[in-house]
XYZ file of C-alpha atoms in Angstrom:
579
model
C 36.272 -3.145 63.548
C 38.690 -2.770 60.633
C 38.002 -5.102 57.657
C 36.532 -7.427 60.263
C 36.083 -10.746 58.454
C 39.364 -10.479 56.542
C 41.279 -9.295 59.621
C 39.933 -12.243 61.626
C 41.083 -14.637 58.903
C 44.539 -13.077 58.819
C 44.795 -13.324 62.605
C 43.765 -16.979 62.491
C 46.078 -17.881 59.582
C 49.667 -16.653 60.050
C 50.566 -17.463 56.441
C 48.066 -14.841 55.193
C 49.196 -11.903 57.307
C 50.174 -8.963 55.150
C 48.675 -10.637 52.062
C 45.499 -9.792 50.104
C 42.535 -11.685 51.564
C 38.959 -11.661 50.270
C 36.115 -13.224 52.273
C 32.776 -13.991 50.662
C 31.086 -16.308 48.202
C 33.732 -18.144 46.199
C 31.427 -19.488 43.501
C 30.830 -17.923 40.095
C 27.942 -15.905 41.534
C 29.561 -15.086 44.856
C 29.802 -11.595 46.336
C 32.654 -10.094 48.365
C 31.740 -9.688 52.040
C 35.023 -8.092 53.184
C 38.396 -7.401 51.601
C 41.585 -6.816 53.542
C 43.363 -3.489 53.164
C 46.019 -5.227 51.060
C 43.295 -6.313 48.609
C 41.615 -2.890 48.584
C 44.753 -1.442 47.010
C 43.774 -3.383 43.858
C 40.236 -1.954 43.872
C 38.460 -4.856 45.590
C 35.675 -3.793 47.958
C 32.595 -5.135 49.713
C 29.503 -6.010 47.653
C 31.627 -6.522 44.533
C 31.095 -9.673 42.479
C 33.751 -12.235 43.336
C 34.393 -12.839 39.646
C 35.306 -9.171 39.202
C 37.455 -9.259 42.337
C 39.391 -12.221 40.922
C 40.141 -10.231 37.790
C 41.358 -7.248 39.808
C 43.378 -9.244 42.342
C 43.987 -12.781 41.065
C 46.655 -13.595 43.660
C 44.473 -12.919 46.690
C 43.311 -15.692 49.029
C 39.566 -16.171 48.487
C 38.033 -17.712 51.605
C 34.624 -18.920 52.721
C 33.174 -16.961 55.689
C 33.335 -18.573 59.147
C 30.469 -16.851 60.922
C 30.829 -18.897 64.097
C 34.265 -17.323 64.652
C 33.034 -13.828 63.776
C 30.154 -14.129 66.248
C 32.502 -15.210 69.033
C 34.761 -12.209 68.443
C 31.742 -9.911 68.147
C 30.402 -11.065 71.515
C 33.731 -10.205 73.131
C 33.737 -6.725 71.574
C 30.097 -6.069 72.472
C 30.896 -7.099 76.036
C 33.633 -4.465 76.186
C 31.194 -1.853 74.860
C 28.568 -2.913 77.405
C 31.072 -2.245 80.170
C 31.249 1.391 79.037
C 27.530 2.109 78.930
C 24.160 0.383 79.309
C 23.086 1.912 75.977
C 24.783 -0.029 73.161
C 23.085 -0.191 69.763
C 24.647 -2.909 67.557
C 24.449 -2.214 63.843
C 26.156 -5.440 62.758
C 28.654 -7.964 64.075
C 31.471 -5.397 63.885
C 29.831 -2.014 64.478
C 27.807 -0.378 67.246
C 26.821 2.976 68.733
C 27.565 3.639 72.429
C 26.013 6.417 74.525
C 28.918 7.445 76.761
C 26.797 9.956 78.656
C 24.572 7.127 79.889
C 27.733 5.396 81.111
C 28.709 8.343 83.299
C 31.653 9.541 81.213
C 32.509 13.166 81.846
C 31.486 15.273 78.798
C 34.938 16.667 78.067
C 37.221 16.053 75.126
C 40.003 14.678 77.294
C 37.703 12.248 79.121
C 36.026 10.798 76.030
C 39.347 10.539 74.178
C 40.799 8.581 77.110
C 37.817 6.230 77.009
C 38.263 5.724 73.271
C 41.965 4.965 73.544
C 41.349 2.521 76.384
C 38.658 0.793 74.339
C 41.029 0.316 71.421
C 43.655 -1.205 73.696
C 41.106 -3.526 75.318
C 39.813 -4.728 71.941
C 43.310 -5.575 70.726
C 44.193 -7.342 73.980
C 40.981 -9.396 73.994
C 40.729 -10.274 70.300
C 44.079 -9.526 68.678
C 42.271 -7.308 66.147
C 42.222 -3.565 65.640
C 39.205 -1.318 65.930
C 38.613 2.310 64.974
C 36.728 4.703 67.233
C 34.746 7.789 66.230
C 33.674 10.266 68.922
C 31.088 12.955 68.279
C 27.895 14.526 69.605
C 25.506 12.567 67.306
C 25.211 9.155 65.688
C 25.790 10.439 62.166
C 28.933 12.345 63.100
C 30.261 9.433 65.159
C 29.771 7.142 62.148
C 31.632 9.556 59.875
C 34.398 9.966 62.458
C 34.873 6.193 62.722
C 35.191 5.925 58.939
C 37.768 8.699 58.939
C 39.686 6.897 61.710
C 40.120 3.639 59.759
C 42.259 1.703 59.983
C 43.188 1.425 63.657
C 42.680 5.054 64.645
C 40.597 7.469 66.685
C 38.925 10.675 65.496
C 37.172 13.154 67.786
C 34.881 15.762 66.230
C 34.910 18.713 68.588
C 31.584 20.468 69.173
C 31.252 23.492 66.892
C 33.491 22.068 64.138
C 30.897 19.784 62.558
C 30.005 21.918 59.524
C 33.631 22.687 58.791
C 34.388 18.975 58.676
C 31.288 17.913 56.761
C 31.290 20.670 54.131
C 33.849 19.336 51.618
C 32.773 15.702 51.962
C 30.865 13.897 49.229
C 27.135 13.714 49.701
C 27.563 9.911 49.832
C 29.109 10.358 53.293
C 25.634 11.111 54.690
C 23.898 7.949 55.936
C 21.007 6.986 53.698
C 22.439 8.482 50.505
C 23.002 5.681 48.026
C 23.877 5.615 44.326
C 20.348 6.499 43.157
C 19.959 9.485 45.510
C 23.492 10.670 44.748
C 22.763 10.542 41.001
C 19.544 12.545 41.458
C 21.449 15.195 43.413
C 24.303 15.220 40.895
C 21.917 16.018 38.052
C 20.771 18.978 40.140
C 24.391 20.131 40.597
C 24.692 18.939 44.203
C 27.753 16.788 44.969
C 29.042 17.813 48.434
C 27.517 18.095 51.884
C 27.891 21.874 51.893
C 26.058 22.147 48.574
C 23.308 19.949 49.988
C 22.885 22.248 52.978
C 22.914 25.346 50.757
C 20.232 23.906 48.461
C 17.673 24.266 51.232
C 15.000 21.963 52.522
C 12.390 22.982 49.952
C 14.631 22.091 46.997
C 15.586 18.737 48.509
C 11.923 17.934 49.167
C 11.144 18.735 45.536
C 13.917 16.428 44.332
C 13.585 13.543 46.785
C 10.182 13.763 48.425
C 9.102 15.124 51.779
C 10.409 12.439 54.129
C 13.763 11.821 52.465
C 14.382 15.437 51.507
C 13.654 16.864 54.954
C 15.766 14.212 56.688
C 18.673 14.739 54.316
C 18.677 18.505 54.879
C 18.761 18.009 58.653
C 21.727 15.643 58.421
C 23.567 17.891 55.973
C 23.339 20.754 58.460
C 24.652 18.564 61.300
C 21.320 18.015 63.075
C 20.815 14.423 64.188
C 18.734 13.833 67.313
C 18.320 10.078 66.915
C 18.852 8.378 70.293
C 20.974 5.289 70.894
C 18.510 2.389 71.166
C 19.843 -0.601 73.072
C 17.324 -3.134 71.766
C 15.562 -3.303 68.447
C 12.604 -5.578 67.769
C 13.083 -7.705 64.679
C 10.327 -7.201 62.115
C 10.926 -10.382 60.142
C 13.055 -13.516 59.907
C 14.151 -14.791 56.506
C 16.677 -16.944 54.660
C 17.642 -17.028 51.001
C 20.062 -18.820 48.697
C 21.657 -17.894 45.380
C 22.312 -20.900 43.153
C 25.412 -21.446 41.051
C 23.194 -22.449 38.121
C 19.662 -21.295 37.343
C 17.005 -23.738 38.503
C 14.570 -24.779 35.774
C 13.304 -28.066 37.196
C 10.005 -27.444 38.946
C 10.498 -30.240 41.471
C 13.918 -28.855 42.401
C 12.411 -25.407 42.985
C 9.747 -26.885 45.262
C 12.368 -28.881 47.143
C 14.515 -25.789 47.709
C 11.501 -23.809 48.929
C 10.723 -26.549 51.463
C 14.348 -26.598 52.637
C 14.431 -22.805 53.025
C 11.138 -22.861 54.939
C 12.659 -25.388 57.352
C 15.723 -23.190 57.913
C 13.547 -20.118 58.387
C 11.491 -21.823 61.094
C 14.682 -22.942 62.837
C 15.837 -19.315 63.023
C 12.365 -18.239 64.131
C 12.328 -20.728 66.993
C 15.897 -19.900 67.981
C 14.749 -16.289 68.465
C 11.763 -17.442 70.519
C 9.326 -15.849 68.072
C 6.421 -16.834 65.844
C 5.014 -15.187 62.737
C 1.745 -14.707 60.940
C 2.765 -13.819 57.374
C 4.812 -16.125 55.120
C 6.736 -14.469 52.284
C 8.665 -15.993 49.384
C 11.183 -14.214 47.176
C 12.005 -15.317 43.624
C 14.750 -13.763 41.497
C 14.773 -14.866 37.870
C 17.692 -15.351 35.505
C 17.367 -11.742 34.298
C 17.543 -10.346 37.884
C 13.845 -9.484 37.931
C 12.595 -10.078 41.485
C 9.106 -10.704 42.783
C 7.646 -11.509 46.200
C 4.472 -13.270 47.233
C 2.968 -13.393 50.714
C 0.174 -15.153 52.571
C -1.214 -14.184 55.973
C -2.246 -17.039 58.252
C -5.076 -17.086 60.791
C -2.615 -16.548 63.632
C 1.096 -16.527 64.428
C 2.834 -19.895 64.196
C 6.251 -21.516 64.381
C 5.105 -24.872 62.986
C 7.416 -25.905 60.127
C 4.653 -27.863 58.405
C 2.378 -24.812 58.306
C 5.148 -22.548 56.953
C 6.153 -25.154 54.357
C 2.578 -25.507 53.136
C 2.112 -21.760 52.833
C 5.408 -21.374 50.957
C 4.498 -24.265 48.640
C 1.154 -22.649 47.811
C 2.894 -19.371 47.044
C 5.533 -20.888 44.752
C 2.837 -22.781 42.850
C 1.550 -19.440 41.610
C 4.920 -18.323 40.222
C 6.219 -19.221 36.758
C 9.777 -20.518 37.151
C 10.252 -22.165 33.745
C 12.671 -19.467 32.512
C 15.118 -20.164 35.318
C 15.479 -19.109 38.962
C 18.642 -17.500 40.243
C 17.638 -16.926 43.898
C 14.963 -18.196 46.264
C 14.054 -16.958 49.723
C 11.491 -17.659 52.444
C 10.635 -15.288 55.272
C 8.149 -14.836 58.105
C 6.896 -11.422 59.245
C 4.243 -10.166 61.629
C 6.260 -11.548 64.531
C 4.792 -12.311 67.928
C 5.874 -13.905 71.205
C 3.125 -16.534 71.190
C 1.712 -19.124 68.784
C -1.855 -19.759 67.720
C -2.079 -23.170 66.120
C -3.964 -23.473 62.857
C -5.977 -26.634 63.552
C -7.155 -26.954 59.963
C -3.620 -26.749 58.569
C -2.364 -29.087 61.284
C -5.053 -31.650 60.521
C -4.279 -31.431 56.792
C -0.568 -31.902 57.483
C -1.207 -34.942 59.666
C -3.486 -36.469 57.010
C -0.893 -35.869 54.296
C 1.858 -37.369 56.468
C -0.281 -40.440 57.154
C -0.964 -40.898 53.435
C 2.719 -40.645 52.598
C 3.595 -43.152 55.310
C 0.986 -45.587 53.995
C 2.314 -45.307 50.432
C 5.900 -45.650 51.634
C 5.036 -48.778 53.611
C 3.299 -50.349 50.633
C 6.092 -49.553 48.194
C 8.918 -50.597 50.485
C 10.052 -47.076 51.209
C 10.611 -46.242 47.537
C 8.521 -43.104 47.795
C 11.146 -41.422 49.961
C 14.068 -42.132 47.634
C 13.592 -39.166 45.256
C 13.449 -36.701 48.143
C 16.587 -38.097 49.734
C 18.534 -38.036 46.509
C 17.316 -34.636 45.392
C 18.309 -32.448 48.347
C 21.852 -32.338 49.624
C 20.623 -31.339 53.050
C 17.464 -33.425 53.181
C 16.955 -35.546 56.237
C 16.142 -38.597 54.110
C 19.631 -38.493 52.647
C 21.291 -39.253 55.973
C 22.398 -42.763 55.145
C 23.398 -42.068 51.554
C 25.327 -38.915 52.405
C 28.036 -40.958 54.106
C 29.223 -42.380 50.787
C 29.410 -39.027 49.014
C 32.770 -37.249 48.863
C 32.932 -34.324 51.268
C 33.158 -30.780 49.936
C 36.079 -28.871 51.439
C 35.664 -25.124 50.940
C 38.721 -22.833 51.107
C 39.263 -21.283 54.517
C 37.238 -23.741 56.590
C 38.715 -25.385 59.678
C 39.758 -29.023 59.658
C 41.501 -31.402 62.033
C 43.732 -34.303 61.075
C 44.266 -37.274 63.354
C 48.047 -37.009 62.976
C 48.823 -33.386 62.093
C 46.234 -31.592 64.223
C 44.356 -28.371 63.407
C 44.577 -26.665 60.032
C 42.525 -24.997 57.339
C 41.551 -25.859 53.791
C 43.686 -24.102 51.222
C 42.045 -25.627 48.174
C 40.377 -28.735 46.777
C 39.592 -30.387 43.487
C 39.739 -33.635 41.462
C 39.410 -35.732 44.572
C 42.172 -34.041 46.567
C 42.209 -31.435 49.321
C 45.178 -29.295 50.347
C 45.443 -28.306 54.005
C 47.818 -25.904 55.737
C 48.491 -26.865 59.339
C 49.007 -23.778 61.493
C 47.469 -22.030 64.476
C 46.866 -18.342 65.226
C 49.856 -18.222 67.595
C 52.219 -20.372 65.514
C 54.577 -19.686 62.637
C 53.264 -20.175 59.080
C 52.611 -23.908 58.794
C 53.290 -26.652 56.316
C 51.016 -27.702 53.477
C 49.893 -31.290 52.956
C 47.527 -32.904 50.476
C 45.022 -35.679 51.160
C 42.204 -37.495 49.430
C 38.856 -35.785 49.965
C 37.540 -38.927 51.684
C 40.553 -39.423 53.944
C 39.071 -40.837 57.170
C 41.709 -39.063 59.271
C 40.525 -35.625 58.068
C 37.459 -34.147 59.737
C 35.811 -30.710 59.911
C 37.145 -28.709 62.843
C 36.104 -25.852 65.090
C 37.676 -22.367 64.891
C 40.536 -21.767 67.303
C 40.546 -18.620 69.479
C 42.526 -15.757 67.969
C 44.276 -15.015 71.277
C 45.941 -17.867 73.105
C 44.712 -18.203 76.655
C 47.079 -19.856 79.084
C 45.502 -22.605 81.210
C 45.011 -21.903 84.881
C 47.635 -24.448 85.833
C 50.262 -22.462 83.969
C 49.324 -19.288 85.780
C 49.751 -20.790 89.235
C 53.076 -21.045 91.026
C 55.009 -24.233 90.518
C 54.208 -26.786 93.236
C 56.945 -27.516 95.755
C 59.310 -30.229 94.740
C 58.609 -33.564 96.415
C 60.965 -34.555 99.182
C 60.747 -38.304 98.915
C 63.520 -40.856 99.444
C 63.615 -41.618 95.738
C 63.934 -38.049 94.434
C 65.854 -35.984 96.960
C 69.128 -36.308 98.723
C 69.170 -36.474 102.501
C 70.156 -32.825 102.820
C 73.219 -31.358 104.476
C 73.059 -33.757 107.428
C 74.526 -37.233 107.420
C 72.559 -39.773 105.440
C 70.961 -42.572 107.434
C 72.083 -45.028 104.802
C 75.715 -44.454 103.842
C 75.497 -46.967 101.034
C 76.007 -45.285 97.680
C 73.084 -45.241 95.335
C 71.798 -43.235 92.449
C 69.848 -40.813 94.633
C 71.764 -40.713 97.873
C 74.390 -38.257 98.861
C 75.320 -35.825 101.566
C 75.977 -32.730 99.466
C 74.210 -29.453 100.107
C 72.074 -29.755 96.944
C 68.615 -30.936 97.974
C 67.324 -30.886 94.367
C 65.678 -33.891 92.793
C 67.830 -36.593 91.357
C 66.949 -39.001 88.604
C 64.029 -40.390 90.535
C 60.378 -40.448 89.561
C 59.465 -36.948 90.678
C 57.989 -34.427 88.229
C 60.461 -32.779 85.920
C 60.764 -28.993 85.850
C 61.820 -26.706 83.048
C 61.258 -26.924 79.323
C 61.631 -30.246 77.624
C 63.164 -30.815 74.238
C 61.403 -28.909 71.510
C 59.731 -31.026 68.804
C 61.716 -31.237 65.623
C 59.592 -29.933 62.762
C 61.786 -31.697 60.279
C 63.858 -30.300 57.501
C 62.471 -27.727 55.188
C 59.658 -26.570 57.410
C 59.536 -23.123 55.873
C 56.134 -21.959 54.727
C 57.002 -21.557 51.073
C 56.740 -24.432 48.645
C 57.944 -24.731 45.137
C 56.180 -25.400 41.892
C 53.135 -27.552 42.416
C 50.806 -28.726 39.663
C 47.778 -27.452 41.554
C 44.398 -28.831 40.767
C 42.455 -26.956 43.383
C 41.931 -23.250 43.704
C 45.035 -21.164 43.411
C 45.172 -19.169 46.601
C 48.642 -17.859 45.888
C 49.277 -14.455 47.391
C 51.885 -11.924 46.402
C 53.558 -11.161 43.109
C 55.273 -14.472 42.364
C 56.536 -15.608 38.997
C 53.562 -17.862 38.328
C 50.432 -16.877 36.455
C 48.205 -16.790 39.560
C 44.665 -17.951 38.862
C 44.066 -19.242 35.390
C 41.512 -21.429 33.679
C 41.433 -25.047 34.773
C 39.237 -27.912 33.682
C 39.030 -29.443 37.136
C 36.096 -28.893 39.497
C 38.217 -27.054 42.034
C 37.424 -23.536 43.079
C 39.135 -20.703 41.307
C 39.675 -20.490 37.643
C 42.863 -22.376 37.329
C 45.929 -24.497 37.080
C 48.548 -22.046 37.973
C 51.588 -23.661 39.432
C 52.180 -22.887 43.057
C 53.992 -19.600 43.377
C 57.032 -19.521 45.572
C 60.629 -18.529 45.724
C 61.850 -22.061 44.953
C 61.271 -25.731 45.480
C 61.073 -26.978 49.017
C 62.373 -30.532 49.207
C 60.367 -31.179 52.351
C 57.049 -30.017 50.955
C 54.710 -32.779 49.996
C 53.681 -32.647 46.344
C 49.992 -32.465 45.649
C 47.345 -30.471 43.887
C 47.274 -27.700 46.429
C 49.025 -24.398 46.237
C 50.725 -22.326 48.836
C 49.322 -18.848 49.519
C 52.434 -17.659 51.315
C 54.714 -16.738 48.496
C 57.028 -14.048 47.343
C 57.599 -10.695 48.922
C 54.778 -8.503 50.106
C 53.331 -6.776 47.039
C 54.161 -3.302 48.297
C 50.781 -2.166 49.500
C 50.623 1.221 51.109
C 49.383 1.249 54.689
C 46.195 3.115 55.289
């Protein structure tokens, strides 16, 4: 799929189509997950720090990922691939290898090209998104061909032309060659695939080691016999969080470790697995990273056992200097559980002691835990009174205006654009963050599916005495009335029968254009396009994005509601070249 996350956001939000869009962490320590092709023109790319991306492309829309939507689209695409062959090897939500030979496709260039073109059409029809297809005799060449086909293309590497195509490419085009390996090869005077092949296996083994050197030489000469594997067994399950500010409080670190252990066990149980080894990951303020692990007596999926093991591990780590990232994982996976009776008995005894203390102190012992963790279960009652956090890009639903998405928030206000994937760019409205009419929403499908009733033929018109004339024959009742008559038109009159044909269209009101004028924004400036305003600048408010820039637009819109939000649909398209 082409720029998958960003393309899905553009398809879901008509006001962002053709504009730079960046999906990823929006905080000061966030990382870009995907950038649209319009944003890549400015140098923004995946794995880049969001802060650097904001400097390169300040007028882009920076959105929080919506993985539930991406998974839904991915399932549709994987279903289309599964219809081609029983051997489909997913690499991620938006990429997979398919063995066409196992699907009975004739091994000719014309046949496989026809399959690829049909697949591209099916993907667009089912999801509204574009996908690029690479066709070749091996997994490595197919991967390279798909990269060459982006965006929205198809590349077929004919048998016998592999070395001619690979030769001038950078050595980074070979899977498994990262910055460190590329730098080692560069110091040896090797920068292209052809130079890698000419260096010989012995030289590459000397530079990179036996396993890596031998494998790299085989790939550089076009030899890749790796099969397409339909199912891969997971080796571990883990979760981790990067914090906006370094954690120095020991109790906060322990609380976060317990919360991560709970999330890890939830993922473990969702996969129907258990694990024997508990691992924690700690990254300090200076990016130094260490891991600690403990192997249990047997595999388990008990959250209490995993929490205890993780707590013991973190107790042996010095976190006083500040912790940037924490993670908890479980490895040594199995399909069964073997309960640790000693750990279970200790957990039950500890729980009983806590309950006894809580009962004697009137429940005061649970108050620190509830107030310390934003996602703690003990905070359920208190969380209702806290203002909700509306992240840019997330779906919302308003009791009066319907479905929309968060454009920005800050200083107690949230700006929402109300539009749907199949509508025109919508209007922007601003509400208080605790507005009871505003609730989190679910992602809408990218392709509108007509209900079954609309696809069926219209039912026959009723022929009752109240809705139809008596037909061409003489009426039994010659008395005039609103529905009687002897004309040849048997159509319904003004009776109570169902109406047919389109009704009056709703009036969107004056000034319903998507652009709004200057707006003293207090939330994140998601303005897109080269408008006259300063884009994202520094701002003292707690909103996302660095700043107060006035909303960018071609002029004031008298119908737009003033508020702290800003409108990302502004100005002409910033002249990005299509790729």
